[in-house]
PDB file of C-alpha atoms in Angstrom:
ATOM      1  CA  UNK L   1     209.768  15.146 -68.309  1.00  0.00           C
ATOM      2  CA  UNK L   2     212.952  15.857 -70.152  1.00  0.00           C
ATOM      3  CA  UNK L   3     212.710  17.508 -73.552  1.00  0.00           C
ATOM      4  CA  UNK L   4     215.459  18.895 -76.078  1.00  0.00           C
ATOM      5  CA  UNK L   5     216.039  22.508 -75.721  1.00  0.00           C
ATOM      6  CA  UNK L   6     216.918  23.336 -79.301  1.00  0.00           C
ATOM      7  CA  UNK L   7     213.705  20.998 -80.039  1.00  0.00           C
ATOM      8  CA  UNK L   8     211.135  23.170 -78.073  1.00  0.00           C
ATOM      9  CA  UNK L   9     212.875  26.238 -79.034  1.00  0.00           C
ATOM     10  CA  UNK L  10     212.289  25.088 -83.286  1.00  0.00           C
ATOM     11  CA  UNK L  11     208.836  23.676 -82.164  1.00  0.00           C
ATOM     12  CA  UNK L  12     207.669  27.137 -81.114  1.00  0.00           C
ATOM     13  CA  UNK L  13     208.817  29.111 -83.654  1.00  0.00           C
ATOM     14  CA  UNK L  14     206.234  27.525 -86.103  1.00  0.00           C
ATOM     15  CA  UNK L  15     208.987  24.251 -87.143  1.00  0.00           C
ATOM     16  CA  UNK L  16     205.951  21.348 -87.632  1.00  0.00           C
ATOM     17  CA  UNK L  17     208.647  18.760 -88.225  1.00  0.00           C
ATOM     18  CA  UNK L  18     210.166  19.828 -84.728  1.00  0.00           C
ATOM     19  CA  UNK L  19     206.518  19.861 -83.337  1.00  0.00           C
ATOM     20  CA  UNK L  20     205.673  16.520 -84.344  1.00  0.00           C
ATOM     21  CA  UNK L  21     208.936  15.369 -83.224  1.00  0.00           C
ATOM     22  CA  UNK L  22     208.415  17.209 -80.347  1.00  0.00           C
ATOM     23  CA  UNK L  23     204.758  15.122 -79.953  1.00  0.00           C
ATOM     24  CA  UNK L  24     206.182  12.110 -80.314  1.00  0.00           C
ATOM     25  CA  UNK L  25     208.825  12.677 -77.645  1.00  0.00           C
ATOM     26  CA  UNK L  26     206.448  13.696 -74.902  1.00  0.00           C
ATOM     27  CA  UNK L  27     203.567  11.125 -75.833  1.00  0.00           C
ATOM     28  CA  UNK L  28     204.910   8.624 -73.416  1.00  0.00           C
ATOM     29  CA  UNK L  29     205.214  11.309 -70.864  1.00  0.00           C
ATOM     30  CA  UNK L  30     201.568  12.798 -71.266  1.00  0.00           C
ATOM     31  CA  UNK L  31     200.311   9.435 -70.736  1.00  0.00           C
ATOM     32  CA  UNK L  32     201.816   8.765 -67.594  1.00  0.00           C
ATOM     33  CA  UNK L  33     200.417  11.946 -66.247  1.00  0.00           C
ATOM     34  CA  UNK L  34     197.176  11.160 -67.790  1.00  0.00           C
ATOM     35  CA  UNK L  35     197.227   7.425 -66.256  1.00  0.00           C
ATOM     36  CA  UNK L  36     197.795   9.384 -62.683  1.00  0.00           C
ATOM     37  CA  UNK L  37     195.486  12.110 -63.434  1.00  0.00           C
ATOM     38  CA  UNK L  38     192.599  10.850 -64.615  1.00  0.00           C
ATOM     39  CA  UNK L  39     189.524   9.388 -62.844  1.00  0.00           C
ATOM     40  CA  UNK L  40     189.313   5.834 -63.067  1.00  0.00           C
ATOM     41  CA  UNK L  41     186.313   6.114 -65.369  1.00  0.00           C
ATOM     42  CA  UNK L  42     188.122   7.897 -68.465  1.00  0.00           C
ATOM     43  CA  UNK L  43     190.068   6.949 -70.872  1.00  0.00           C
ATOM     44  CA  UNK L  44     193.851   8.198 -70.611  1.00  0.00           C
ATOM     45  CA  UNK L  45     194.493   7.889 -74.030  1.00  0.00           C
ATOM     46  CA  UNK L  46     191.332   9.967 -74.647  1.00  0.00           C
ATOM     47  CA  UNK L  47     193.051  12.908 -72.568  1.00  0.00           C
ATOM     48  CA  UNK L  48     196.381  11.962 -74.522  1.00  0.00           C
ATOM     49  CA  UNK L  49     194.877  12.655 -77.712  1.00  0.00           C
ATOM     50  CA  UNK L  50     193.186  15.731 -76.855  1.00  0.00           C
ATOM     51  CA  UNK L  51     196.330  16.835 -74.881  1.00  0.00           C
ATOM     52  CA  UNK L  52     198.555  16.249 -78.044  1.00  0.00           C
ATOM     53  CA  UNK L  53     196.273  18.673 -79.955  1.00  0.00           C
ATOM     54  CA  UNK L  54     196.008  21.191 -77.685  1.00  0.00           C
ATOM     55  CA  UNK L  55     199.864  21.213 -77.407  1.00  0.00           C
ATOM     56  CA  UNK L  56     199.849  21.410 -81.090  1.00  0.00           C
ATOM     57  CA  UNK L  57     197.713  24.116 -81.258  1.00  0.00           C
ATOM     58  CA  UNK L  58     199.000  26.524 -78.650  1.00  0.00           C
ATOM     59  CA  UNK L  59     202.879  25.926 -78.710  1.00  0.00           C
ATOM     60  CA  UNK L  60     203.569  28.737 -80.294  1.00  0.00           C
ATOM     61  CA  UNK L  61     201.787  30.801 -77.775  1.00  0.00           C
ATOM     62  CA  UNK L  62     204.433  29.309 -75.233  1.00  0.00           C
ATOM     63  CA  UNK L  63     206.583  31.590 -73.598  1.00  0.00           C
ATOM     64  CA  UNK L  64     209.615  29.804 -72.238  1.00  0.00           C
ATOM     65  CA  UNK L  65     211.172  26.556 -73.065  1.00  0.00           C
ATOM     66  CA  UNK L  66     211.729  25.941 -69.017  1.00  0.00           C
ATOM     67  CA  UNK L  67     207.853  25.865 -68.711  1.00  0.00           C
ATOM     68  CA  UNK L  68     207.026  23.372 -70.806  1.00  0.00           C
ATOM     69  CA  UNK L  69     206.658  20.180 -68.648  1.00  0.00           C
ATOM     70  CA  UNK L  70     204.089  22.541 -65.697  1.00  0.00           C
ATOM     71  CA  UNK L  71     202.108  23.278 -69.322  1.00  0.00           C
ATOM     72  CA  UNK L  72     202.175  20.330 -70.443  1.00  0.00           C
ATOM     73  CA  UNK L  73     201.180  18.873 -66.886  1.00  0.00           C
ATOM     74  CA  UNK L  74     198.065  21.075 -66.715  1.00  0.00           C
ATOM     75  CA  UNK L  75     196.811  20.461 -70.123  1.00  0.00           C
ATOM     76  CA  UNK L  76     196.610  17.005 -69.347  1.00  0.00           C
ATOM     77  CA  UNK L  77     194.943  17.696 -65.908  1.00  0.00           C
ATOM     78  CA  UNK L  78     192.725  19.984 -67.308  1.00  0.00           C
ATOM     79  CA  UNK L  79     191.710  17.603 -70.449  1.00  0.00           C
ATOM     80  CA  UNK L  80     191.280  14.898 -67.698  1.00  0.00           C
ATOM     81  CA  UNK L  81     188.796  16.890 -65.769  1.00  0.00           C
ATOM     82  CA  UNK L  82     186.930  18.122 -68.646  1.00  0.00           C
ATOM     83  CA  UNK L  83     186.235  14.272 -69.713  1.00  0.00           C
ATOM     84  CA  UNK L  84     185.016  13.688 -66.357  1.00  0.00           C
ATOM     85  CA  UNK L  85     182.610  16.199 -66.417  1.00  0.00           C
ATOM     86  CA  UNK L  86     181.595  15.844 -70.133  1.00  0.00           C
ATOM     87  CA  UNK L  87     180.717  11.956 -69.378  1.00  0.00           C
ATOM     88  CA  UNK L  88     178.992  12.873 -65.963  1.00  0.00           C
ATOM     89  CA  UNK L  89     177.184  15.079 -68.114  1.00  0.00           C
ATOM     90  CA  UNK L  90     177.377  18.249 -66.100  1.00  0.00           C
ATOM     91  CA  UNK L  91     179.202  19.650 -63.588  1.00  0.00           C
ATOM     92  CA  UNK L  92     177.859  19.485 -59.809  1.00  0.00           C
ATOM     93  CA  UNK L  93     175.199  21.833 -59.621  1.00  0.00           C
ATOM     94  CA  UNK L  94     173.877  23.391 -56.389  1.00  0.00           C
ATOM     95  CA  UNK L  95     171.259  22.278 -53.822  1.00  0.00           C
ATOM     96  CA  UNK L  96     167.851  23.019 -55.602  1.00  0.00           C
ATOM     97  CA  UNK L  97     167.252  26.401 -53.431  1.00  0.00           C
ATOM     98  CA  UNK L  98     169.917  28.060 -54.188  1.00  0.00           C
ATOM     99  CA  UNK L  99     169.239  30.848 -55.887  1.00  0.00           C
ATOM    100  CA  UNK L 100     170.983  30.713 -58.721  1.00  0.00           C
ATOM    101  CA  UNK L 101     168.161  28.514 -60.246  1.00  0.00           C
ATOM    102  CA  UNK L 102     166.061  31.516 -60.028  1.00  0.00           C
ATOM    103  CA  UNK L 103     167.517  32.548 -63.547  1.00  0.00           C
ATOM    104  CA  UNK L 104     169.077  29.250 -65.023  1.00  0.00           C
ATOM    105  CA  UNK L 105     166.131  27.683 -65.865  1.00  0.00           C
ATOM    106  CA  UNK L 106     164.827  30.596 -67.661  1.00  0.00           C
ATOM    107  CA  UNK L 107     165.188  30.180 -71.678  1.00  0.00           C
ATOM    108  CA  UNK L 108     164.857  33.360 -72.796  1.00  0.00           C
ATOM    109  CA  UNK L 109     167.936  34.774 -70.154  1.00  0.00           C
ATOM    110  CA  UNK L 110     170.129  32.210 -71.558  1.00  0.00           C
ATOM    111  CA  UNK L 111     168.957  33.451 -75.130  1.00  0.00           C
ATOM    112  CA  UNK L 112     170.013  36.637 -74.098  1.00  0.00           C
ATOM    113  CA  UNK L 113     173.056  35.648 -72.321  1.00  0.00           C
ATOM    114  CA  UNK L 114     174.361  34.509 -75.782  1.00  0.00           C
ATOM    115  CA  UNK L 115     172.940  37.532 -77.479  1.00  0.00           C
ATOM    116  CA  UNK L 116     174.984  39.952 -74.985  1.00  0.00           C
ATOM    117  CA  UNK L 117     177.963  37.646 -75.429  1.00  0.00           C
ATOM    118  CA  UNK L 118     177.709  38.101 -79.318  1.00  0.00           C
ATOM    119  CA  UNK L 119     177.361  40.988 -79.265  1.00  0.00           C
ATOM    120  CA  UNK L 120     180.941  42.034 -78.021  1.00  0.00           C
ATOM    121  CA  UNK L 121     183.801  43.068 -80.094  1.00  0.00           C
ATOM    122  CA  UNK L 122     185.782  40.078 -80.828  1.00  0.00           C
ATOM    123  CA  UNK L 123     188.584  41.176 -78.289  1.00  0.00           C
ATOM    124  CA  UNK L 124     186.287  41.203 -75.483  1.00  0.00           C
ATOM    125  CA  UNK L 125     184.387  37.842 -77.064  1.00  0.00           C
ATOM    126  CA  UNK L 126     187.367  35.900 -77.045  1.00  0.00           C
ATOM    127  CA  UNK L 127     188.619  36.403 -73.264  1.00  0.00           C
ATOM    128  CA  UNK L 128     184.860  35.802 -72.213  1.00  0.00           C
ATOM    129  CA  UNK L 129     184.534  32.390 -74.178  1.00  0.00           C
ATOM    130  CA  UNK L 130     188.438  30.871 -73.029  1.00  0.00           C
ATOM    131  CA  UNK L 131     187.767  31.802 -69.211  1.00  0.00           C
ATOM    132  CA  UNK L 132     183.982  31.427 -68.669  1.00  0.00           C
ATOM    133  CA  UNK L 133     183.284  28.465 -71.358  1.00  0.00           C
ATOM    134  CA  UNK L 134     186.244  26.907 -71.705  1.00  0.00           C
ATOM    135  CA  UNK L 135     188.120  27.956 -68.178  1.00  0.00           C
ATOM    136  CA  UNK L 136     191.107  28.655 -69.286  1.00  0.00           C
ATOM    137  CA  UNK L 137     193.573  30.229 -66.927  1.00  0.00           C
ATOM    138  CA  UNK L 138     194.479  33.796 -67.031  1.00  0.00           C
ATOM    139  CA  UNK L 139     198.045  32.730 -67.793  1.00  0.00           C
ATOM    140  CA  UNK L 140     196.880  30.237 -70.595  1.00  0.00           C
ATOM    141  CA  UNK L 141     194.773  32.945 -71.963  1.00  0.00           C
ATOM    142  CA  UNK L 142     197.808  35.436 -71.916  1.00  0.00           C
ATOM    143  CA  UNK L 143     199.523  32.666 -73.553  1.00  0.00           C
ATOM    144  CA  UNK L 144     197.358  31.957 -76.284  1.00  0.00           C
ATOM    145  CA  UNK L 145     196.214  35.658 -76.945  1.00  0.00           C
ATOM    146  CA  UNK L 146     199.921  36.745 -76.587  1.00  0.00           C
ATOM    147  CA  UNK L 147     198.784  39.334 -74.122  1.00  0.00           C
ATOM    148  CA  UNK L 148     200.409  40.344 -70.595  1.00  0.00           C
ATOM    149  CA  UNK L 149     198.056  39.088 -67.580  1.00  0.00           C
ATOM    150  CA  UNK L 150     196.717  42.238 -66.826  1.00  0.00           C
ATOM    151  CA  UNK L 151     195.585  42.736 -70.453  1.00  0.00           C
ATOM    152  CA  UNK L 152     193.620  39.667 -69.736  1.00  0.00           C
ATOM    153  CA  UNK L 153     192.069  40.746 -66.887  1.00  0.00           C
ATOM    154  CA  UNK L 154     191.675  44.064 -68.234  1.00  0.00           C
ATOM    155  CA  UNK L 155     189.417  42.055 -71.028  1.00  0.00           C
ATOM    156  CA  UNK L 156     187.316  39.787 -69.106  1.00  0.00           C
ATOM    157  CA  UNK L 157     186.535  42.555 -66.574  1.00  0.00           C
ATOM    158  CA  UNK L 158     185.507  45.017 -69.561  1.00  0.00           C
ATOM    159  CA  UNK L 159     183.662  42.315 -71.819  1.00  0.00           C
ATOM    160  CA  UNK L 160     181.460  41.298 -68.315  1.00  0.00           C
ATOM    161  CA  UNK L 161     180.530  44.788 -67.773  1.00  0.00           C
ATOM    162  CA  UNK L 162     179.426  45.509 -71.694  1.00  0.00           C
ATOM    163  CA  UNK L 163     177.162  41.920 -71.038  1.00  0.00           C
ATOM    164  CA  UNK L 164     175.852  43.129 -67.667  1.00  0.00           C
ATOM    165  CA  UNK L 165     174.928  46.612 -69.537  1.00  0.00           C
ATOM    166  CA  UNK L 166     173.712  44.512 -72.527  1.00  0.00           C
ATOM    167  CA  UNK L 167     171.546  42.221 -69.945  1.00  0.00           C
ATOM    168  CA  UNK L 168     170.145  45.695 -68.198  1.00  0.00           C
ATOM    169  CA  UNK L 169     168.587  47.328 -71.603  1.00  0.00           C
TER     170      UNK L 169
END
């Protein structure tokens, strides 16, 4: 994927003419990945589109111009895989004795699973939700958040201790 320096560079400093430009540019691009990276049973264009806003969304959060085409690669991957699973609707579970199902099937611990999570200050919220919910990467998260890694880490590992201490009262 080749890209204009000076393009990228205007695009994440907030330019929306250079982002759309930008957009355009790579469209072609996204859907080739798409076309190679998604199961024969979604859409590519579907993953395009959702790509294209993500990109839109987040390129500010991006920290070098040379990593653009691996970032854009795994937003399409990842938008590919979540279409999958959102049409198989739901990801692979288990065999039946595992014993996980000893506490997903219960309501009222998923009610308070969302409680706990709620109840975290929004720092702590927000790493929880991109990494467990919406499985992020630690580096996309750092991205996004404008944090260093460790901060990340630092976040997640704090926000599932105040839900585990939440979950114990």
């Amino acid at each position: 994927m080749r890209h204009d320096p000076l393009l990228l560079e205007s695009a994440r400093q907030g330019d929306i003419a250079a982002v759309e430009r930008l957009l355009a540019l790579c469209r072609p691009d996204l859907r080739r990945i798409a076309q190679s990276q998604c199961a024969s049973s979604v859409d590519p264009d579907d993953a395009v589109q959702e790509s294209l806003l993500l990109i839109y969304r987040r390129i500010g959060a991006l920290r070098t111009v040379a990593s653009f085409p691996a970032w854009t690669f795994s937003i399409v991957r990842r938008e590919c895989q979540r279409l999958y699973r959102s049409m198989r609707g739901q990801v692979e579970l288990p065999e039946p004795d595992h014993p996980i199902f000893a506490y997903t099937d219960r309501f009222d611990l998923r009610r308070d699973l969302a409680a706990a999570i709620q109840s975290l200050p929004e720092k702590y919220r927000e790493a929880i939700i991109l990494r467990d919910f919406e499985e992020f990467s630690i580096t996309e998260i750092a991205d996004q958040l404008q944090l260093t890694r460790e901060a990340v880490k630092s976040r997640i590992h704090r926000g599932r201790q105040m839900v585990q201490e939440y979950l114990k009262d």
